[in-house]
CSV table of C-alpha atoms and ligand atoms in Angstrom, one decimal:
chain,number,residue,atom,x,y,z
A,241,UNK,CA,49.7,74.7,65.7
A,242,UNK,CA,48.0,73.7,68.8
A,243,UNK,CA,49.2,71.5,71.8
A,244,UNK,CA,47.2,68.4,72.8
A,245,UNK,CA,44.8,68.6,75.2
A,246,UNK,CA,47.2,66.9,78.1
A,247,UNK,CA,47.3,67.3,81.9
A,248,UNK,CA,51.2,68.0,81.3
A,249,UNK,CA,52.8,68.2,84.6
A,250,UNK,CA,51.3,64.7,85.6
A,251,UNK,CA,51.8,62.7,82.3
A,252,UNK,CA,53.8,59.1,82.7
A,253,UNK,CA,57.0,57.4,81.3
A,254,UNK,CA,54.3,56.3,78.9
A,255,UNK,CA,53.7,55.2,75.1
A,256,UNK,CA,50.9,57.4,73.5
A,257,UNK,CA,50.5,57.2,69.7
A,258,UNK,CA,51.4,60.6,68.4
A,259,UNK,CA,50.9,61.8,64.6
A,260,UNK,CA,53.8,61.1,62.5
A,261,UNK,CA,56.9,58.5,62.4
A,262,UNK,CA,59.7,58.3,60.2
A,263,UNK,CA,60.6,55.1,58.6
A,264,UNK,CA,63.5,54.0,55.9
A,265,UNK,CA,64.4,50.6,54.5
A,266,UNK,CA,68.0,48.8,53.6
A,267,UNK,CA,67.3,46.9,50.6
A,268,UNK,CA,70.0,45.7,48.8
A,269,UNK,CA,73.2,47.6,49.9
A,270,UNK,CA,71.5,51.1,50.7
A,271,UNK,CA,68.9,53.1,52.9
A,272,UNK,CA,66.5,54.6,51.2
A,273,UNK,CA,65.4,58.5,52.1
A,274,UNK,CA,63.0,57.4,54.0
A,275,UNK,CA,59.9,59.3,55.2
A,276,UNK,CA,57.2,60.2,57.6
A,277,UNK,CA,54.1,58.1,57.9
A,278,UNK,CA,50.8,57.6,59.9
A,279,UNK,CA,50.7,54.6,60.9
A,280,UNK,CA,52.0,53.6,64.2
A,281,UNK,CA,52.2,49.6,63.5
A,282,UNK,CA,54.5,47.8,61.4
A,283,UNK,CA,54.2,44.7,59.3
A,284,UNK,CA,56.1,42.0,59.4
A,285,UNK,CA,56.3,38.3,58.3
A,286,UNK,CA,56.3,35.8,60.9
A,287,UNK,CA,60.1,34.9,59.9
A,288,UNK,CA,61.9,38.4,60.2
A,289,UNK,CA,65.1,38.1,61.8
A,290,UNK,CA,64.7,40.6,64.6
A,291,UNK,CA,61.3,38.3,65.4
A,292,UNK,CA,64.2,35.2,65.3
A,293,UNK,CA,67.4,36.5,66.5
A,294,UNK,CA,67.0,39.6,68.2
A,295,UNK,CA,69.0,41.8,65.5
A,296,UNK,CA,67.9,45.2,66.9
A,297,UNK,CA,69.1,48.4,68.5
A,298,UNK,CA,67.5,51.4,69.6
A,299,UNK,CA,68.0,55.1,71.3
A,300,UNK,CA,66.6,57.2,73.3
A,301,UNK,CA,66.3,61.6,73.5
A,302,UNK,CA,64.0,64.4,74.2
A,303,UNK,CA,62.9,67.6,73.0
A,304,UNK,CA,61.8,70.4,75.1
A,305,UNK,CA,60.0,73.5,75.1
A,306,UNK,CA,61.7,76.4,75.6
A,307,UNK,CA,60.5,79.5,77.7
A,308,UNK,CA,60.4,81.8,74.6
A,309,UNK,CA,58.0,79.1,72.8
A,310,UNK,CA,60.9,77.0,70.4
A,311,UNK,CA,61.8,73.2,70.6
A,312,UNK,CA,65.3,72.3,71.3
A,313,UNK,CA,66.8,69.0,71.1
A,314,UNK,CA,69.6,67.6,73.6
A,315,UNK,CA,72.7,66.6,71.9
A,316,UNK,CA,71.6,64.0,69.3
A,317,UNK,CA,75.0,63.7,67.2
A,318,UNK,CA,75.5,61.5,70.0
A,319,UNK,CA,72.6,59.4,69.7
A,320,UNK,CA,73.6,59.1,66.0
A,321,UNK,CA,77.4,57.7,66.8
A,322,UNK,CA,75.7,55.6,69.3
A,323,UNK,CA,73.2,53.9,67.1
A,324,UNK,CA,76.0,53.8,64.9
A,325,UNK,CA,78.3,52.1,67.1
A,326,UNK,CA,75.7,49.6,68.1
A,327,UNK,CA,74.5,48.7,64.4
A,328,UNK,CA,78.1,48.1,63.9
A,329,UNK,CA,78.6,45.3,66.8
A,330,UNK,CA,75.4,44.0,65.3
A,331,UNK,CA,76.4,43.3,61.8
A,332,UNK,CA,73.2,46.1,60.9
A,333,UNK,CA,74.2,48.4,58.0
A,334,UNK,CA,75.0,51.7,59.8
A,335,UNK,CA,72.4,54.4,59.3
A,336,UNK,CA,74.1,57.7,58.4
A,337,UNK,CA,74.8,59.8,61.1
A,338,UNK,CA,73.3,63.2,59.4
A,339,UNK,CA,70.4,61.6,58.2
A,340,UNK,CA,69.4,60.4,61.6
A,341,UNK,CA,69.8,64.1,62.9
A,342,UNK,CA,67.7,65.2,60.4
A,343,UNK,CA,64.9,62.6,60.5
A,344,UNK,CA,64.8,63.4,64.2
A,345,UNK,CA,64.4,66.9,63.7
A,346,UNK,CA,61.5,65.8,61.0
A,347,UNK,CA,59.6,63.8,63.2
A,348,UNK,CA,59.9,66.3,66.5
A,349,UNK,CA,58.5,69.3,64.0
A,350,UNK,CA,55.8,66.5,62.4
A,351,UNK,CA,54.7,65.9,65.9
A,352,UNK,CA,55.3,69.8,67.4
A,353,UNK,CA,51.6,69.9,69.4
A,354,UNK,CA,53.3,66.8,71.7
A,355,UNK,CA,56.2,68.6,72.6
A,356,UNK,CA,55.4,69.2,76.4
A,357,UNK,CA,55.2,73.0,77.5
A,358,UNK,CA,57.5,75.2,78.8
A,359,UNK,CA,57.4,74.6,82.5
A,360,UNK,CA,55.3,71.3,82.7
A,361,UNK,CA,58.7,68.8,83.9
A,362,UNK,CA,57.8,66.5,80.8
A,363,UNK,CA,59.3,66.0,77.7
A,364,UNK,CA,58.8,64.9,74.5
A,365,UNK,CA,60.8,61.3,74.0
A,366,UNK,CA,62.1,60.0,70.7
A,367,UNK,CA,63.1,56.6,70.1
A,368,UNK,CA,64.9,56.0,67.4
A,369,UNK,CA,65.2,52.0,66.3
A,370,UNK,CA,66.7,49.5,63.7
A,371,UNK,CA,65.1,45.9,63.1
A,372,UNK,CA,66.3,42.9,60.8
A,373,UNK,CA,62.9,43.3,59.2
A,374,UNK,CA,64.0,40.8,56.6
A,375,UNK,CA,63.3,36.7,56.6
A,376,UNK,CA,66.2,34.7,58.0
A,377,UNK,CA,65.3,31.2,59.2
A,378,UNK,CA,69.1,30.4,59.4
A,379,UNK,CA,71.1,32.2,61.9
A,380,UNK,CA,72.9,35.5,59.9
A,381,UNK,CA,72.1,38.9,59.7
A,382,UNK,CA,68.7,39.9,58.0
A,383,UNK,CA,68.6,40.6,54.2
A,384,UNK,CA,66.5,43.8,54.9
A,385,UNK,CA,66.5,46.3,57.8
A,386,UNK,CA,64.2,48.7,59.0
A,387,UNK,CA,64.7,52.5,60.5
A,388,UNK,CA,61.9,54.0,62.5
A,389,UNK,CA,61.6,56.8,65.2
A,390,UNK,CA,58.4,57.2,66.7
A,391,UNK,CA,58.1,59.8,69.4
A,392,UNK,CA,55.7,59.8,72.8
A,393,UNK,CA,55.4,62.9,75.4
A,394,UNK,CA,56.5,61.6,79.1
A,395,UNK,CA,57.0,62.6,82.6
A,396,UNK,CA,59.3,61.0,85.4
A,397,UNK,CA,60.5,57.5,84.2
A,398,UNK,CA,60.2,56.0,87.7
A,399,UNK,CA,56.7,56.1,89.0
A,400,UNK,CA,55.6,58.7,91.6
A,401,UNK,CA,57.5,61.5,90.0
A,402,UNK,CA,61.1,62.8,90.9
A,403,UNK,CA,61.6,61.2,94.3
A,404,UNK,CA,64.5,59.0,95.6
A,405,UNK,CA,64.2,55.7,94.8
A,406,UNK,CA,65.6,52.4,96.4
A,407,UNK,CA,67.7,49.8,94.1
A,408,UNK,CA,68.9,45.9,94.6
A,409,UNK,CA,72.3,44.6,93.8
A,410,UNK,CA,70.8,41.9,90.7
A,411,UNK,CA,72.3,38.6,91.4
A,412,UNK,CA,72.6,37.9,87.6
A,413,UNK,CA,74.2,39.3,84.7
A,414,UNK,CA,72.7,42.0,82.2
A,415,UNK,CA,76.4,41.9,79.8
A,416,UNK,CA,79.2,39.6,79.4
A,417,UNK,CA,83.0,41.1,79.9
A,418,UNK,CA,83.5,41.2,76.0
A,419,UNK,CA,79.5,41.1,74.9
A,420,UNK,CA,77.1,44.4,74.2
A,421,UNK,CA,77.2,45.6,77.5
A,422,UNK,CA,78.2,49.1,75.8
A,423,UNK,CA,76.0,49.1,73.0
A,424,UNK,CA,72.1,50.0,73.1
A,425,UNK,CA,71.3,46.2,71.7
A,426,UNK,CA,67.3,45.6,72.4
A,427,UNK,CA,68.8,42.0,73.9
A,428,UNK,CA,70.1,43.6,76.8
A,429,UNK,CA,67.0,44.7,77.8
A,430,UNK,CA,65.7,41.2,77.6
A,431,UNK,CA,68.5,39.7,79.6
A,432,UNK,CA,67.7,42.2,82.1
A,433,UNK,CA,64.1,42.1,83.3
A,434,UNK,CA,64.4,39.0,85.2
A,435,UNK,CA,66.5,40.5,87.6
A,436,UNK,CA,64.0,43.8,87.4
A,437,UNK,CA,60.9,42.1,88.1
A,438,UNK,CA,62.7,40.4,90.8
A,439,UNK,CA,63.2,43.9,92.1
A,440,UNK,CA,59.9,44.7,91.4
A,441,UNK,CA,58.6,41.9,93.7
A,442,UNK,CA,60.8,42.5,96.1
A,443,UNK,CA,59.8,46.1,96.9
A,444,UNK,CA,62.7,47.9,94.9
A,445,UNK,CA,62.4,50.6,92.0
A,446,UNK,CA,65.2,49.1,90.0
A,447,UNK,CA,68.4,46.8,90.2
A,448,UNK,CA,71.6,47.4,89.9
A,449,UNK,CA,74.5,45.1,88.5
A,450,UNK,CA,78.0,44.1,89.3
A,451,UNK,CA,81.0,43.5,86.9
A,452,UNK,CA,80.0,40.2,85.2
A,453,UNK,CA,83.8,38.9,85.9
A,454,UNK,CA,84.5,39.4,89.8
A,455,UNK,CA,80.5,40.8,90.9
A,456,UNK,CA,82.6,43.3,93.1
A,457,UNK,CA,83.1,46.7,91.1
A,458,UNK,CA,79.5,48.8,90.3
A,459,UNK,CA,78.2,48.7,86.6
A,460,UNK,CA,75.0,50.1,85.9
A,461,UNK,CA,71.6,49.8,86.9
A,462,UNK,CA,69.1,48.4,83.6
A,463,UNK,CA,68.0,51.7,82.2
A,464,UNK,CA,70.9,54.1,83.3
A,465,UNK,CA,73.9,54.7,84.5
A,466,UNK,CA,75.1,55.6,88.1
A,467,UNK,CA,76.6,57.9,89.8
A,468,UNK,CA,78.3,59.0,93.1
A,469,UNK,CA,79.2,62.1,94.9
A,470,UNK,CA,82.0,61.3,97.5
A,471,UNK,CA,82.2,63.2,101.1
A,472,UNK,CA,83.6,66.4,99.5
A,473,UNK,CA,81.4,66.7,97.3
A,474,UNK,CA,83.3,65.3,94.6
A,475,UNK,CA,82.0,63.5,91.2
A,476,UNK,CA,82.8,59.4,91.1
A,477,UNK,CA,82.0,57.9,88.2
A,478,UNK,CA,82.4,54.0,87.7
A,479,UNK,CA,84.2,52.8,84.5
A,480,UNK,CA,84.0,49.7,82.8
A,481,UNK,CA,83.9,48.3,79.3
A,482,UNK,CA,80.4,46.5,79.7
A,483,UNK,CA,78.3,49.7,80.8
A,484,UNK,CA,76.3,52.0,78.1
A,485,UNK,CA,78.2,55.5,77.1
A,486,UNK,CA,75.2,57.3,78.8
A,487,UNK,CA,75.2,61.0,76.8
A,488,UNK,CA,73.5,62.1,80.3
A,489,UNK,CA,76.6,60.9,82.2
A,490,UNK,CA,79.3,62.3,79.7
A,491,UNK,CA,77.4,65.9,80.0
A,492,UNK,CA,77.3,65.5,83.5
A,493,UNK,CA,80.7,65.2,84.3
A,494,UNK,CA,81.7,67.8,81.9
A,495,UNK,CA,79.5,70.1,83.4
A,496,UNK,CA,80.1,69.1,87.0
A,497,UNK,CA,84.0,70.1,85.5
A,498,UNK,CA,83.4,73.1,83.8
A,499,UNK,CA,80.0,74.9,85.0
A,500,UNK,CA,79.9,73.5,88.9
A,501,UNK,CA,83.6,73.4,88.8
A,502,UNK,CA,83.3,69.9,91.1
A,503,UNK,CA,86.1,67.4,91.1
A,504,UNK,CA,85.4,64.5,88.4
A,505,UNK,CA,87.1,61.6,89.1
A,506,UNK,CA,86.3,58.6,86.5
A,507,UNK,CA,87.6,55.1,87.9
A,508,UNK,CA,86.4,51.4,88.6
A,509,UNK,CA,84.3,51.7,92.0
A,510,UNK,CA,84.3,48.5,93.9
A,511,UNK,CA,81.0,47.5,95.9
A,512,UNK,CA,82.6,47.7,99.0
A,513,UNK,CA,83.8,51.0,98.9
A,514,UNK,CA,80.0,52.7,98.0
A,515,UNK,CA,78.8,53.2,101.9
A,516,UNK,CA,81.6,55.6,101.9
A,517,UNK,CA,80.0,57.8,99.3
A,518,UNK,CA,77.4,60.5,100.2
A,519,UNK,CA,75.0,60.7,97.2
A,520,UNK,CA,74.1,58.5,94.6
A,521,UNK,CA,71.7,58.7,91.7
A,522,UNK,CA,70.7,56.7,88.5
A,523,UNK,CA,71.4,58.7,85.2
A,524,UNK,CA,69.9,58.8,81.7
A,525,UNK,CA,67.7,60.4,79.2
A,526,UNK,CA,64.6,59.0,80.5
A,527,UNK,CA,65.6,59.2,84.3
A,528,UNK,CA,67.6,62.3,84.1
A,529,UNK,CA,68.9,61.8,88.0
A,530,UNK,CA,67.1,59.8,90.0
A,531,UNK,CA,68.4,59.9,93.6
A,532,UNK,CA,69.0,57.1,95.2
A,533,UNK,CA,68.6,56.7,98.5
A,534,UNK,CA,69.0,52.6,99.8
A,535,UNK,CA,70.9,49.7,98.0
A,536,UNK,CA,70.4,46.0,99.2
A,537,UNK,CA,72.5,43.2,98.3
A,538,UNK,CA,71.6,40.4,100.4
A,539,UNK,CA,71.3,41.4,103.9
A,540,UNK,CA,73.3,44.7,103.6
A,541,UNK,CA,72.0,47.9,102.9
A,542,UNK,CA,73.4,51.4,101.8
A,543,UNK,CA,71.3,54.5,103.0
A,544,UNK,CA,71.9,58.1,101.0
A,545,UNK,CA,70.1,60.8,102.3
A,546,UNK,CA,66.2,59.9,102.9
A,547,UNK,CA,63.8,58.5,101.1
A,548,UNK,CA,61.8,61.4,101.0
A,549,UNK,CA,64.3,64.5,99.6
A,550,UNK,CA,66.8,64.5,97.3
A,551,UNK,CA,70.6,64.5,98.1
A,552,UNK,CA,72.0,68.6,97.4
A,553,UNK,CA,74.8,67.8,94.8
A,554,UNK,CA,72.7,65.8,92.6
A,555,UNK,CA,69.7,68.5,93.2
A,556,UNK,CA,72.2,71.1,92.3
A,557,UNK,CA,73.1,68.8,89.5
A,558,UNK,CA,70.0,67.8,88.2
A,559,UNK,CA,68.6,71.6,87.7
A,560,UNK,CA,71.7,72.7,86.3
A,561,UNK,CA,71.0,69.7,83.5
A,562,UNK,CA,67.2,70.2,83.1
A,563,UNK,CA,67.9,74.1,82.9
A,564,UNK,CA,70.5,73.7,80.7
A,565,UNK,CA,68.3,70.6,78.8
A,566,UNK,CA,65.2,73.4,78.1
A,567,UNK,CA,67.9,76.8,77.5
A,568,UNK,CA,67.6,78.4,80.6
A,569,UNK,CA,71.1,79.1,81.3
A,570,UNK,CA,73.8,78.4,78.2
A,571,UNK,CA,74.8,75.0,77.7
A,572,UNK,CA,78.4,74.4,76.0
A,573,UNK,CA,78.1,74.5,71.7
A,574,UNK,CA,76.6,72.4,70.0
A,575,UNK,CA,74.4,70.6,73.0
A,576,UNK,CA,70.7,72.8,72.4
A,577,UNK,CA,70.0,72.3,69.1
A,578,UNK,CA,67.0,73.7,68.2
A,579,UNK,CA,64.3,71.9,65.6
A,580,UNK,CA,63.8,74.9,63.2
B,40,PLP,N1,72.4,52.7,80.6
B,40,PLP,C1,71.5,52.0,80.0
B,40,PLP,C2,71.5,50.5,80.1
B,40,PLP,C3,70.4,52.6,79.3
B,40,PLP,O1,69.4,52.0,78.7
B,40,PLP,C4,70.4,54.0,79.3
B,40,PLP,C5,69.4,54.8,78.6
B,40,PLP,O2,69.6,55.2,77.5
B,40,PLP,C6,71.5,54.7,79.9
B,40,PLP,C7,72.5,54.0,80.6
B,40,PLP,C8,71.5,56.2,79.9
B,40,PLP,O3,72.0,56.7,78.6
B,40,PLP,P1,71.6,58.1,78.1
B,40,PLP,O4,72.0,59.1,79.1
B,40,PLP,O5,72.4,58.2,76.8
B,40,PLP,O6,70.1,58.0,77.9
B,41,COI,C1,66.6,56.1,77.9
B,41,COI,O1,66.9,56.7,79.0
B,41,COI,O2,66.5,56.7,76.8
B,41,COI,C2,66.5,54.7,77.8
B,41,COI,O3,66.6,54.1,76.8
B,41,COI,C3,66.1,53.9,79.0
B,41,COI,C4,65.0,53.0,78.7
B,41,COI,C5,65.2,51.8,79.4
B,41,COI,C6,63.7,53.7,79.0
């Protein structure tokens, strides 16, 4: 084994074609056991349904170095119920849940000399994914799916590294009350870059989105989900049925419980009650915590901190994840799971 030749520390959120993926096909009424492969593109006639329709979900986790020189992933049983949940809204045969641990494990050990070093900041991200890879020219689910996990070594998702970044309130939707809001469906994504270019154009790093209902409570922002810390220093994390179960946010708060020993309170946050909070951040495997530090809507705008340091609960936060992330201080059981 030896490691690319990378400049580590200063790689990007980037896609880099490592050696090995995984792939498995449904075929009539079962997945296959699947295997690794070379190559990184994938065939597929011009009428497969995910090409049509959009019948597609996806994930997203990383595996670390750590300082004694083994690989560790973070904690993907939930990925697996995840993907699960979301093949299920999807009508996609649901991939089992062990097997998708395992062909994680077999691609991060296939592709070992990507796995960033001990130390670096950067990470090695897996994205697991599920197509309608069968022809449908009517509108139903595909007659054939397709499982892949490819994997790619990154550094911070939002460019110029770990700094705060500045957000706009989207004046659109990204989910419908009762749609896939909470699933990881590849159509959210689309729904949402019109309101993230906008952004984008506007100056901003990245929007954010209101309940689709009442556009007054806080949802999530594209990518991630957000979070607040209140004047004493206390947890607020918004609830509602259209956001995505971020893993990065449900081990946040139950570290901010049990290791910080912060107050956690989980509730719907209305929009006019966030320039009352002290801190906020964006949350998720790729962005980890991303301060926050200015939110427009309109002609108003929400200052945390500067733009130039981040806030001191989500710093405190953030290392206690990324230390815990890489098994530099014990992480509750069954969250570091290494890739023997
Ligand atoms: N919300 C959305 C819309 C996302 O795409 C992501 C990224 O996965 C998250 C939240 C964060 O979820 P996680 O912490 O599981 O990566
Ligand atoms: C992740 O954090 O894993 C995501 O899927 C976010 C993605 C938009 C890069």
């Amino acid at each position: 084994m030896s490691k690319k030749n990378l400049d580590w520390s200063n790689i990007p959120f980037d896609y880099v074609v490592t050696d090995k993926r995984f792939e498995s096909h449904w075929k009539e009424g079962a997945w296959d056991a699947g295997g690794l492969t070379d190559d990184p593109t994938m065939h597929l006639n011009e009428c497969a349904q995910v090409l049509q329709y959009s019948q597609c979900c996806f994930e997203g986790l990383k595996a670390y170095e750590t300082k004694e020189g083994n690989i560790v992933i973070f904690r993907p049983d939930l990925n697996a119920q995840r993907m699960y949940d979301s093949e299920k809204r999807l009508e996609i045969p649901p991939y089992d849940k062990d097997q998708f641990v395992d062909a994680v494990k077999t691609v991060v050990r296939a592709n070992a000399d990507w796995v960033p070093p001990y130390g670096s900041g950067a990470s090695l991200y897996i994205r697991p994914f599920v197509i309608g890879s069968g022809i449908m020219i009517g509108v139903a689910p595909a007659p054939e799916f397709t499982f892949r996990i490819f994997s790619t070594p990154v550094g911070p998702y939002f460019k110029g590294g770990v700094r705060p970044i500045s957000v706009m309130v989207a004046d659109s939707d990204r989910a419908a009350p009762r749609g896939t809001g909470d699933i990881k469906a590849g159509l959210n994504y689309a729904m949402s870059l019109s309101t993230v270019m906008a952004a984008h154009r506007a100056g901003f790093d990245d929007c954010i989105y209101l309940d689709p209902a009442t556009q007054t409570t806080i949802e999530e922002a594209s990518g991630a989900n957000i979070i607040f810390i209140d004047k004493d220093g206390g947890l607020v994390v918004p609830k509602s049925n259209s956001i995505l179960p971020s893993v990065t946010r449900r081990s946040l708060v139950d570290m901010a419980k049990d290791t910080l020993g912060m107050k956690v309170t989980e509730r719907v946050v209305r929009y006019d009650e966030i320039k009352d909070f002290a801190e906020c951040g964006l949350c998720g495997t790729a962005a980890v915590i991303a301060p926050v530090y200015k939110i427009t809507k309109g002609s108003d705008e929400i200052i945390y901190g500067s733009s130039s340091e981040i806030t001191p609960v989500l710093a405190k936060m953030r290392k206690t994840l990324t230390d815990m992330q890489v098994g530099d201080i014990p992480a509750p059981e069954g969250w570091v799971v290494p890739v023997e």
